[in-house]
Short mmCIF file of C-alpha atoms and ligand atoms in Angstrom, two decimals:
data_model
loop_
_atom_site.label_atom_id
_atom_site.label_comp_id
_atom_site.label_asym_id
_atom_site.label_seq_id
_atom_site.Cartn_x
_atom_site.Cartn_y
_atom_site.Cartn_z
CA UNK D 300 -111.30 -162.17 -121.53
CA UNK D 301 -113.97 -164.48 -121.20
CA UNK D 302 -117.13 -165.98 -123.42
CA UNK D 303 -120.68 -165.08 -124.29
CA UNK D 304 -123.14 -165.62 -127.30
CA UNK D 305 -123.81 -163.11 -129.03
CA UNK D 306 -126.28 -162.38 -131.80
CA UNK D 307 -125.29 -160.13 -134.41
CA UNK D 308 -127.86 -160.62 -136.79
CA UNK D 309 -131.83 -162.26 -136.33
CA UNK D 310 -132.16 -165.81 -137.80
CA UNK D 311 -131.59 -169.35 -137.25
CA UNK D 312 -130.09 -171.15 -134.32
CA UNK D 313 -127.40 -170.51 -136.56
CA UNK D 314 -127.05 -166.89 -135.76
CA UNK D 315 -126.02 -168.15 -131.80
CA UNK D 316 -122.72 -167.24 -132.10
CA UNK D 317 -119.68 -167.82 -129.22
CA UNK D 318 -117.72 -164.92 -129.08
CA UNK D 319 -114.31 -164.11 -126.57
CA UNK D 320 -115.05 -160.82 -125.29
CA UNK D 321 -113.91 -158.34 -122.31
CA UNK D 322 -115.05 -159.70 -118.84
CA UNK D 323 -117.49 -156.65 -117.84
CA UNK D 324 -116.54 -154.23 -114.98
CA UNK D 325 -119.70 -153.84 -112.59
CA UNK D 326 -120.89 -150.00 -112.75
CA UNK D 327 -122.60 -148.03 -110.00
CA UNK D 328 -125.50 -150.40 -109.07
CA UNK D 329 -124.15 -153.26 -110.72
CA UNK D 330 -122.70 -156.55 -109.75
CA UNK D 331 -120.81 -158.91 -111.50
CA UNK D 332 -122.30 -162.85 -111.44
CA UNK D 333 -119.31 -165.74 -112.17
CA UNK D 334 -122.16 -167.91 -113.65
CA UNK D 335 -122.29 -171.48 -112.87
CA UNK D 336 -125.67 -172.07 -115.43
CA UNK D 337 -127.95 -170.25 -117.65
CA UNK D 338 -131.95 -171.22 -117.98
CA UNK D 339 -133.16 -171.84 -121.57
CA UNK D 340 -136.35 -170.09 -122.16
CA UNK D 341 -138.57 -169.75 -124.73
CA UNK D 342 -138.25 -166.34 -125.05
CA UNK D 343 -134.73 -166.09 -125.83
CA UNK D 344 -136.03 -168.12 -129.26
CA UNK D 345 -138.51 -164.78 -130.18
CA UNK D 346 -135.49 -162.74 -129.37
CA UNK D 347 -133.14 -164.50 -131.82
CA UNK D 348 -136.08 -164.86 -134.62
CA UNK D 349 -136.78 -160.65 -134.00
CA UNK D 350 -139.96 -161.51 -133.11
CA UNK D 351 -139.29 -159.76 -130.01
CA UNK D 352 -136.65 -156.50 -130.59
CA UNK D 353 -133.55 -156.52 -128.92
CA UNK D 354 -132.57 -152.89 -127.74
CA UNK D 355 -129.01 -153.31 -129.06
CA UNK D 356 -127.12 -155.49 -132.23
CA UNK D 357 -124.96 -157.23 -131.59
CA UNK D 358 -126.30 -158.04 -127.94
CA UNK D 359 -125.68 -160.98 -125.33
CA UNK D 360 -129.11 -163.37 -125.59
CA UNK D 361 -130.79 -164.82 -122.43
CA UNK D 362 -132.81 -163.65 -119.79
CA UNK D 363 -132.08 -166.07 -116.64
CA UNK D 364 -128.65 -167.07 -114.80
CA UNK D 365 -127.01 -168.42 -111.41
CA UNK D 366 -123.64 -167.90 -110.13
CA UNK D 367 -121.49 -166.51 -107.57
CA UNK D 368 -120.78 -162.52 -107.63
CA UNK D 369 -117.20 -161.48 -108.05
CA UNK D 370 -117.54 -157.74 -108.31
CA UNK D 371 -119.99 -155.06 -107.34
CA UNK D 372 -119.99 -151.48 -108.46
CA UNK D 373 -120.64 -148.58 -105.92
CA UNK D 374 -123.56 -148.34 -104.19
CA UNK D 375 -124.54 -152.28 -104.04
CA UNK D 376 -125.04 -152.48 -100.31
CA UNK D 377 -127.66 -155.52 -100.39
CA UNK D 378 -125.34 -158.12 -102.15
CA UNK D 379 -121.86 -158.74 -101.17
CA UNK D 380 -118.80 -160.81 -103.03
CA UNK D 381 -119.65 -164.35 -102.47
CA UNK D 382 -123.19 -164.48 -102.61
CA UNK D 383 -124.97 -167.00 -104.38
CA UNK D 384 -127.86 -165.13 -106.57
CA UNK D 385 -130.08 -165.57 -109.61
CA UNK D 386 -132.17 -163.69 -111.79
CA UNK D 387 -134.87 -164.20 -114.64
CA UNK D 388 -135.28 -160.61 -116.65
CA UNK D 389 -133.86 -158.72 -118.87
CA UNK D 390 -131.36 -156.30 -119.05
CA UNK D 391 -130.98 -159.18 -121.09
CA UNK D 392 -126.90 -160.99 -121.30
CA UNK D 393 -127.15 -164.17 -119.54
CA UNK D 394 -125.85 -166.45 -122.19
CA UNK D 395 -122.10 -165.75 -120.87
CA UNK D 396 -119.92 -166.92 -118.63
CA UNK D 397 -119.03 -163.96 -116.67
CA UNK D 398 -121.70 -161.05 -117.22
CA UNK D 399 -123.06 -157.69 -114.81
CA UNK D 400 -126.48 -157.25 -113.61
CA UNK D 401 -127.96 -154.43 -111.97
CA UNK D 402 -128.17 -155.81 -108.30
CA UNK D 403 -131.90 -154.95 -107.93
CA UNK D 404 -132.77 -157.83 -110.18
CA UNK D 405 -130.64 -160.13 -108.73
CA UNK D 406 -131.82 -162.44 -105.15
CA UNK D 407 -129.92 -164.23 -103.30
CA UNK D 408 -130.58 -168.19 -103.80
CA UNK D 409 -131.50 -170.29 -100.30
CA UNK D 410 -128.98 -173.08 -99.20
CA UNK D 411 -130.73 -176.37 -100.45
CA UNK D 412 -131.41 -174.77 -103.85
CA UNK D 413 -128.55 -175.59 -106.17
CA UNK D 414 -127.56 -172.99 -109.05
CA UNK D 415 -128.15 -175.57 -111.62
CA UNK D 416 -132.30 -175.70 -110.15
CA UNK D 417 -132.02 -171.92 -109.67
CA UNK D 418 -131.03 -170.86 -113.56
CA UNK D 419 -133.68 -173.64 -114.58
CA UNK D 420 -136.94 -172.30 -112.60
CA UNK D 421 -136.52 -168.93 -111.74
CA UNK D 422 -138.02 -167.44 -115.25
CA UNK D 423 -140.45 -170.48 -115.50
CA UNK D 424 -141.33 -170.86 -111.71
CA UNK D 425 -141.88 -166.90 -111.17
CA UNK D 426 -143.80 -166.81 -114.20
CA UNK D 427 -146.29 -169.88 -112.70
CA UNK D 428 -146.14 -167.87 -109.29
CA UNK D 429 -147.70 -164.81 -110.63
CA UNK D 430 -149.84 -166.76 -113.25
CA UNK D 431 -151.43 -169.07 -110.53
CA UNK D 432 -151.36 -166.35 -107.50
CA UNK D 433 -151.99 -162.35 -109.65
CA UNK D 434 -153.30 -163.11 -113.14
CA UNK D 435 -155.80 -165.20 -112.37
CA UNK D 436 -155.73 -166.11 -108.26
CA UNK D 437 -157.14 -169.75 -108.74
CA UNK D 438 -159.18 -171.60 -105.87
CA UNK D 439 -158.93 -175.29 -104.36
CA UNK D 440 -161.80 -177.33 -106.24
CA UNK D 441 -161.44 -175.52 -110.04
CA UNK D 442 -160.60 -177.30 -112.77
CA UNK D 443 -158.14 -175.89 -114.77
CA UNK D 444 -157.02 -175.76 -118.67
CA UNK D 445 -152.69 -175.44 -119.06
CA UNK D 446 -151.48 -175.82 -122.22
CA UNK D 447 -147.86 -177.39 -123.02
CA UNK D 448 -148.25 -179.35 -119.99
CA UNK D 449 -144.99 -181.15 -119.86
CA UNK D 450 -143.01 -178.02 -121.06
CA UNK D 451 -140.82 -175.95 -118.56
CA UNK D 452 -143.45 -173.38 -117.24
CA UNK D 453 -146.35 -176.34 -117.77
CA UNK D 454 -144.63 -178.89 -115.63
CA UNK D 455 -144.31 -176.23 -112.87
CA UNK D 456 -147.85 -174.87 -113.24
CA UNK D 457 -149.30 -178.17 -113.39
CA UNK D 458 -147.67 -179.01 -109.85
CA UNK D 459 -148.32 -176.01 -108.61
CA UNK D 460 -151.86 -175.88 -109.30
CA UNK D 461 -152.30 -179.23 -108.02
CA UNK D 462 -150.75 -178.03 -104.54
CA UNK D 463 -153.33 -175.08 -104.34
CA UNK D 464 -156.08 -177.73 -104.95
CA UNK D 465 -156.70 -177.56 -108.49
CA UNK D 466 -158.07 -180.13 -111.11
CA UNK D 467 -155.36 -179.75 -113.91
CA UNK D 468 -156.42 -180.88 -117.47
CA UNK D 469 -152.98 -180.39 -119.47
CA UNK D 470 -152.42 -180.70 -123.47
CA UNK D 471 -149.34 -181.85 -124.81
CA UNK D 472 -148.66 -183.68 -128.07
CA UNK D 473 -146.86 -186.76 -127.21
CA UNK D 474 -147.90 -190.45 -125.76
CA UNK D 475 -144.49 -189.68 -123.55
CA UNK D 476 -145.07 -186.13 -122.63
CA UNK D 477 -148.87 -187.38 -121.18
CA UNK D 478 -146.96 -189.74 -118.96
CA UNK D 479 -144.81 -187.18 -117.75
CA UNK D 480 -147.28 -184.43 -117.05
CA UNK D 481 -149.34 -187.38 -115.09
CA UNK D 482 -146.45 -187.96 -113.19
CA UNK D 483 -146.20 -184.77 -111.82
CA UNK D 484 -150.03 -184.24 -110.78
CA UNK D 485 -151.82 -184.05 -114.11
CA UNK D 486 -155.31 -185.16 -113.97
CA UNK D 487 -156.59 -185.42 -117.24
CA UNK D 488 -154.16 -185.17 -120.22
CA UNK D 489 -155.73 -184.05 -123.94
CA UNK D 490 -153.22 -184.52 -126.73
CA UNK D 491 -153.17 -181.63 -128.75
CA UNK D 492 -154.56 -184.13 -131.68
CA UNK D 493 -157.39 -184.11 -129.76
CA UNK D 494 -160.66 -182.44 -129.41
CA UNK D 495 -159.79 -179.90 -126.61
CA UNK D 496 -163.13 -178.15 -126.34
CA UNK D 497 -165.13 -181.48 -126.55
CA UNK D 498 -162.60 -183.35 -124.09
CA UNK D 499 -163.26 -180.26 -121.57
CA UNK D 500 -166.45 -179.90 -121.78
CA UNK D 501 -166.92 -183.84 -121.51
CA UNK D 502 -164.58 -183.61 -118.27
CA UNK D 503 -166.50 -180.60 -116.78
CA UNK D 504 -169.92 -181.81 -117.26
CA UNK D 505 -170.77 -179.43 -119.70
CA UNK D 506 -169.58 -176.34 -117.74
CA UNK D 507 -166.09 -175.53 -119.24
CA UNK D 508 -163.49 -174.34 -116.77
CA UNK D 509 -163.17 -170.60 -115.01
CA UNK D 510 -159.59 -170.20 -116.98
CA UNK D 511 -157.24 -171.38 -119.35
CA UNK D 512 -153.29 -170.76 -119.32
CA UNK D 513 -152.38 -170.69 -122.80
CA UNK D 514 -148.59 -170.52 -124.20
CA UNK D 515 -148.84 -171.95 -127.51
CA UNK D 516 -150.67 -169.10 -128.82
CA UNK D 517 -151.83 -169.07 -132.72
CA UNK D 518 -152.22 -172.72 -133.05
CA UNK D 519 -154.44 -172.57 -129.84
CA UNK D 520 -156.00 -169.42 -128.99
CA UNK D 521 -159.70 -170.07 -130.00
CA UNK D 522 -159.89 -173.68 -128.79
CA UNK D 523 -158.77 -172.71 -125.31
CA UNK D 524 -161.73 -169.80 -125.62
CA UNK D 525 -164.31 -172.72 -126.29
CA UNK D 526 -162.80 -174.33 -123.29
CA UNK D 527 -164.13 -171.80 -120.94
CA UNK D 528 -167.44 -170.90 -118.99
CA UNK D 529 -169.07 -167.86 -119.00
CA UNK D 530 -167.09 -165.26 -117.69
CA UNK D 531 -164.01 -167.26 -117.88
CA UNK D 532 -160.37 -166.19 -118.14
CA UNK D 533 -157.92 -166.81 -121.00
CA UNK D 534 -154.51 -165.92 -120.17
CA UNK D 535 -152.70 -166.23 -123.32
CA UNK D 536 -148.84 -165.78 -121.66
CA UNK D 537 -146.80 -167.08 -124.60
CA UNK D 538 -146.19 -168.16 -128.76
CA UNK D 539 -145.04 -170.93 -129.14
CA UNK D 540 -146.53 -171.30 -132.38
CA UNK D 541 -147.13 -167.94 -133.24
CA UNK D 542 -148.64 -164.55 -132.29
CA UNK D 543 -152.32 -163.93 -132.05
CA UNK D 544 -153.18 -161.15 -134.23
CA UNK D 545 -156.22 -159.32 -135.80
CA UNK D 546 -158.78 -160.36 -132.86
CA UNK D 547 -162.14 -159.87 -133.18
CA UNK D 548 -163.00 -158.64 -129.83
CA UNK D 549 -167.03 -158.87 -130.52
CA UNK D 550 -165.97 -163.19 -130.24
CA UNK D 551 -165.22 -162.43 -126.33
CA UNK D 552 -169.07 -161.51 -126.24
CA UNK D 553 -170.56 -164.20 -128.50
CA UNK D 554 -168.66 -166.73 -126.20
CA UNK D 555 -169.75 -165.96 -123.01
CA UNK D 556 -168.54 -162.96 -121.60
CA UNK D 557 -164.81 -163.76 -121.49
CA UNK D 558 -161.81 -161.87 -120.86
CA UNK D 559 -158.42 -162.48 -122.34
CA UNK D 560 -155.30 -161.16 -121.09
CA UNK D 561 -151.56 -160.93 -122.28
CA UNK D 562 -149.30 -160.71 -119.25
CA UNK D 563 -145.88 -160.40 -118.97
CA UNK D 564 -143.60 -161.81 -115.48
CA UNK D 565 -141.49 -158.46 -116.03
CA UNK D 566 -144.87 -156.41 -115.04
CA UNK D 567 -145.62 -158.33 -112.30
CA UNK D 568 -141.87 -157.80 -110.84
CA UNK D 569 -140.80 -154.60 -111.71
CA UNK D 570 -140.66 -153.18 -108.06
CA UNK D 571 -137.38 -154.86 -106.05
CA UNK D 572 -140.58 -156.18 -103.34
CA UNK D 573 -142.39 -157.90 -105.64
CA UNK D 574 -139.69 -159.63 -107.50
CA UNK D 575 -138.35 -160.64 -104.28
CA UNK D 576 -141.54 -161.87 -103.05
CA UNK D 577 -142.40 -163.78 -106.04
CA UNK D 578 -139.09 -165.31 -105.56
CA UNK D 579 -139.45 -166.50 -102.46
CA UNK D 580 -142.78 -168.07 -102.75
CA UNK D 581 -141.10 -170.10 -105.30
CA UNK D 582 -138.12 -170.98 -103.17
CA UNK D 583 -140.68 -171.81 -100.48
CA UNK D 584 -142.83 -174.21 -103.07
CA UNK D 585 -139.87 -175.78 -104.52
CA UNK D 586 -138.14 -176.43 -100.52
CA UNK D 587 -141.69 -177.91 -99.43
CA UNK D 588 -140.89 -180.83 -102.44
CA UNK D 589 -144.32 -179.61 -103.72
CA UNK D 590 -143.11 -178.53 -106.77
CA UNK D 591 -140.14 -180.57 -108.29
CA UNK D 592 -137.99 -178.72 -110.58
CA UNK D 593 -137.08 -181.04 -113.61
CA UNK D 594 -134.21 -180.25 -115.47
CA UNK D 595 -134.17 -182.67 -118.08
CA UNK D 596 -131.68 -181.62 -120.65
CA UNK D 597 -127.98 -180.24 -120.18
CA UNK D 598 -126.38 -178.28 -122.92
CA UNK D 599 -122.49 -176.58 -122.70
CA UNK D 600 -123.23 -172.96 -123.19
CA UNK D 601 -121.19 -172.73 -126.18
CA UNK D 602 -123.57 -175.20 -128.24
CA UNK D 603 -126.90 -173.06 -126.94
CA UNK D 604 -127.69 -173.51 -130.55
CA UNK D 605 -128.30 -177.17 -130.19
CA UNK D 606 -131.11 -176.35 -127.19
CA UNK D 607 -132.76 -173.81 -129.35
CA UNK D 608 -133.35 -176.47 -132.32
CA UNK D 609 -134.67 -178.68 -129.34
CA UNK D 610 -136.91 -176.15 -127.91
CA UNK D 611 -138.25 -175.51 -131.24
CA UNK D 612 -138.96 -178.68 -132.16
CA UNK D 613 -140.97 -180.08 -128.93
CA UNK D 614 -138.16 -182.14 -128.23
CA UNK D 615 -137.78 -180.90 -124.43
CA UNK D 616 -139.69 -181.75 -121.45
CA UNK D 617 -139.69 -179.81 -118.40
CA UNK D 618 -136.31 -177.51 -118.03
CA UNK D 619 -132.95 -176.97 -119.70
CA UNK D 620 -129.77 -175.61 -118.78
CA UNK D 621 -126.38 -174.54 -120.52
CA UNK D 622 -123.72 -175.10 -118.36
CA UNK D 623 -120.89 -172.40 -119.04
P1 NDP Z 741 -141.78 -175.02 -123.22
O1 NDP Z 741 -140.85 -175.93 -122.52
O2 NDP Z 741 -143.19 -174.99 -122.79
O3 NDP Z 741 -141.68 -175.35 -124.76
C1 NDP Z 741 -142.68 -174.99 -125.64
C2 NDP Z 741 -143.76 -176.07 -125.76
O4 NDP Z 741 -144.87 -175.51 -126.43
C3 NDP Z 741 -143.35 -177.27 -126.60
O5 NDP Z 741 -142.63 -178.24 -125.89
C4 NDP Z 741 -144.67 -177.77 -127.11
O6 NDP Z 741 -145.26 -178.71 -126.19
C5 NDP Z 741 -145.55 -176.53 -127.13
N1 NDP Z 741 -145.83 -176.12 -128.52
C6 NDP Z 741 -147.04 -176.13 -129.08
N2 NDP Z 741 -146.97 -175.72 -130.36
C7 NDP Z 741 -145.67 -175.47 -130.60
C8 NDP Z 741 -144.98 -175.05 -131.77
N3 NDP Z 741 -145.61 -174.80 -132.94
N4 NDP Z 741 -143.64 -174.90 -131.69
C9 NDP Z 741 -143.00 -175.16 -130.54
N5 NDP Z 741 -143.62 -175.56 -129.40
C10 NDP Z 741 -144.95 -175.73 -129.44
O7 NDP Z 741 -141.17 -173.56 -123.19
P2 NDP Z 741 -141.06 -172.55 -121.92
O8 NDP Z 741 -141.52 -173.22 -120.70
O9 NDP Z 741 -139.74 -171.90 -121.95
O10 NDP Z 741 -142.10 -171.43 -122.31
C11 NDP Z 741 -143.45 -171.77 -122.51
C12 NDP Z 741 -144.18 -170.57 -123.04
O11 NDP Z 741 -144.39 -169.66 -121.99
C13 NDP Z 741 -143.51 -169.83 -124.17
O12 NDP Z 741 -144.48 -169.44 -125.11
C14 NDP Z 741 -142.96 -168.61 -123.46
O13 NDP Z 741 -142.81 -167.52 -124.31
C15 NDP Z 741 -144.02 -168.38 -122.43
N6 NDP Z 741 -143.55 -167.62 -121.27
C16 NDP Z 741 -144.21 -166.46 -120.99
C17 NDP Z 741 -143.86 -165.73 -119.90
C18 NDP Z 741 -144.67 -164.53 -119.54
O14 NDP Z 741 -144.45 -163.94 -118.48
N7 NDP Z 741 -145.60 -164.13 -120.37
C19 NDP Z 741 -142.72 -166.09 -119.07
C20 NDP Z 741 -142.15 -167.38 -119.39
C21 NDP Z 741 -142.55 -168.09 -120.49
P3 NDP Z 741 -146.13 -179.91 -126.81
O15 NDP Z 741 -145.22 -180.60 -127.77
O16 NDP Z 741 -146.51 -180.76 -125.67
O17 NDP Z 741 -147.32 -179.27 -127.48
#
């Protein structure tokens, strides 16, 4: 036997429940990952609430995991017993100390990269990859809007974007958080008690910036529209605060132009090459030491509920992990 957390019924951090149940056999196309840590993402919050719809109930919450692979079902000829891997999608199951994944969403993690750094950034790193490098490809010299600077995808973008040759103006509500996010390549820093719109527009000369990465959704979806110039890109990528419903779309016009999109990382990663690629640009990034991974709070696995009330009350910075 061995331990997950399962969720039997949407609700509270409450509902996190640790649960003895059968160590999984790997099927055809399977492997089977001894995990040494499990990322903490956002996400797995909407999936406990129901905002997001779990295909099964009860079901094993958490998207992202590192460990060593015990078992592997027929078929696997790409990953072998011993390999160190990691993955950041669903099937989802990760909050467990032994679980199977189908071994074309797994990759194998690079010496030099620890487990602990690999379950922290590969959900929020691949995500920054494909924001910075697909959504919107930015160029050196922009100046860029990302909101929840200091979070775990914000701390990664914000480097990141600085390494391509960005001008980063982050938000993030805290004295503390500013200092962090300016630590790690911030150049301006609005707190989200601020003016956004007027602070951008004040920074930009007037001209607003070519696109905004938004994750806080409802709370900030039309000031990070007035952030932008004409023609300018809002990639709203998360809700923290709440969906964005009942759009207007005729606003996109009266504002300049604008586009909005909603993407997702499992889109941009659904074929085994680009998921592998995206990976290893991130591997490379975070081996060059231009993008620090910062894994600033440790939970056991078993008290997962703890990180969620964390999380959810903008008490993180940067990334967690729950150690099995
Ligand atoms: P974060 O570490 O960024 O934590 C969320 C942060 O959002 C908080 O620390 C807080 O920063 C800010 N925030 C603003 N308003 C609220 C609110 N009402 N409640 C809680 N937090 C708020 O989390 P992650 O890095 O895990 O994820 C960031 C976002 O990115 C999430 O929305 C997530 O769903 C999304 N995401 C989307 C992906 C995609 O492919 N579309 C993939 C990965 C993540 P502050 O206090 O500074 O305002």
């Amino acid at each position: 036997m061995t331990h997950a957390i399962r969720v039997h019924e949407h609700g509270g951090p409450e509902k996190l429940l640790w649960e003895e149940v059968p160590r999984p056999e790997p099927k055809a196309g399977e492997v089977r990952i001894r995990q040494e840590a499990v990322g903490l993402n956002y996400i797995d919050v909407y999936f406990r609430t129901g905002l997001y719809k779990a295909p099964t109930m009860p079901f094993t919450i958490g998207m992202e995991g590192a460990g060593l692979v015990d078992a592997i079902g027929e078929g696997v000829t790409d990953i072998k017993i011993g390999d160190r891997v990691a993955y950041a999608s669903g099937p989802m199951g990760a909050y467990a100390q032994s679980r199977v994944n189908k071994a074309d969403r797994v990759v194998v993690v690079p010496d030099g990269i620890s487990s602990e750094t690999a379950a922290a950034m590969m959900l929020q790193g691949m995500t920054a990859q494909y924001l910075l490098h697909s959504t919107y490809p930015v160029k050196p010299g922009q100046t860029i809007v990302v909101h929840a600077a200091a979070g775990g995808v914000g701390l990664i973008l914000v480097q990141w974007a600085k390494a391509l040759g960005c001008t980063v103006i982050g938000t993030v509500s805290t004295p503390e958080k500013a200092a962090l996010a300016k630590a790690h390549g911030a150049d301006h820093v609005v707190l989200t008690s601020e003016d956004l719109p007027a602070a951008v527009k004040r920074i930009t000369g007037g001209a607003g910036v070519p696109v905004v990465y938004d994750s806080v959704g409802k709370d900030t979806f039309m000031a990070s529209l007035d952030c932008l110039a004409p023609r300018g890109v809002m990639v709203s990528y998360g809700n923290a605060s709440g969906p964005v419903t009942g759009f207007d779309l005729g606003i996109l016009a009266a504002k300049g132009s604008l586009y909005v999109c909603r993407p997702t990382l499992g889109t941009y990663t659904t074929a085994r090459e680009d998921l592998v690629a995206c990976a290893n640009s991130l591997f490379e990034v975070v081996k060059s030491g231009k993008v620090k991974i910062n894994v600033n709070q440790r939970y056991a696995l078993k008290d997962a509920g703890q990180a969620h009330i964390a999380l959810e009350a903008r008490k993180t910075t940067g990334s967690t992990v729950l150690i099995p």
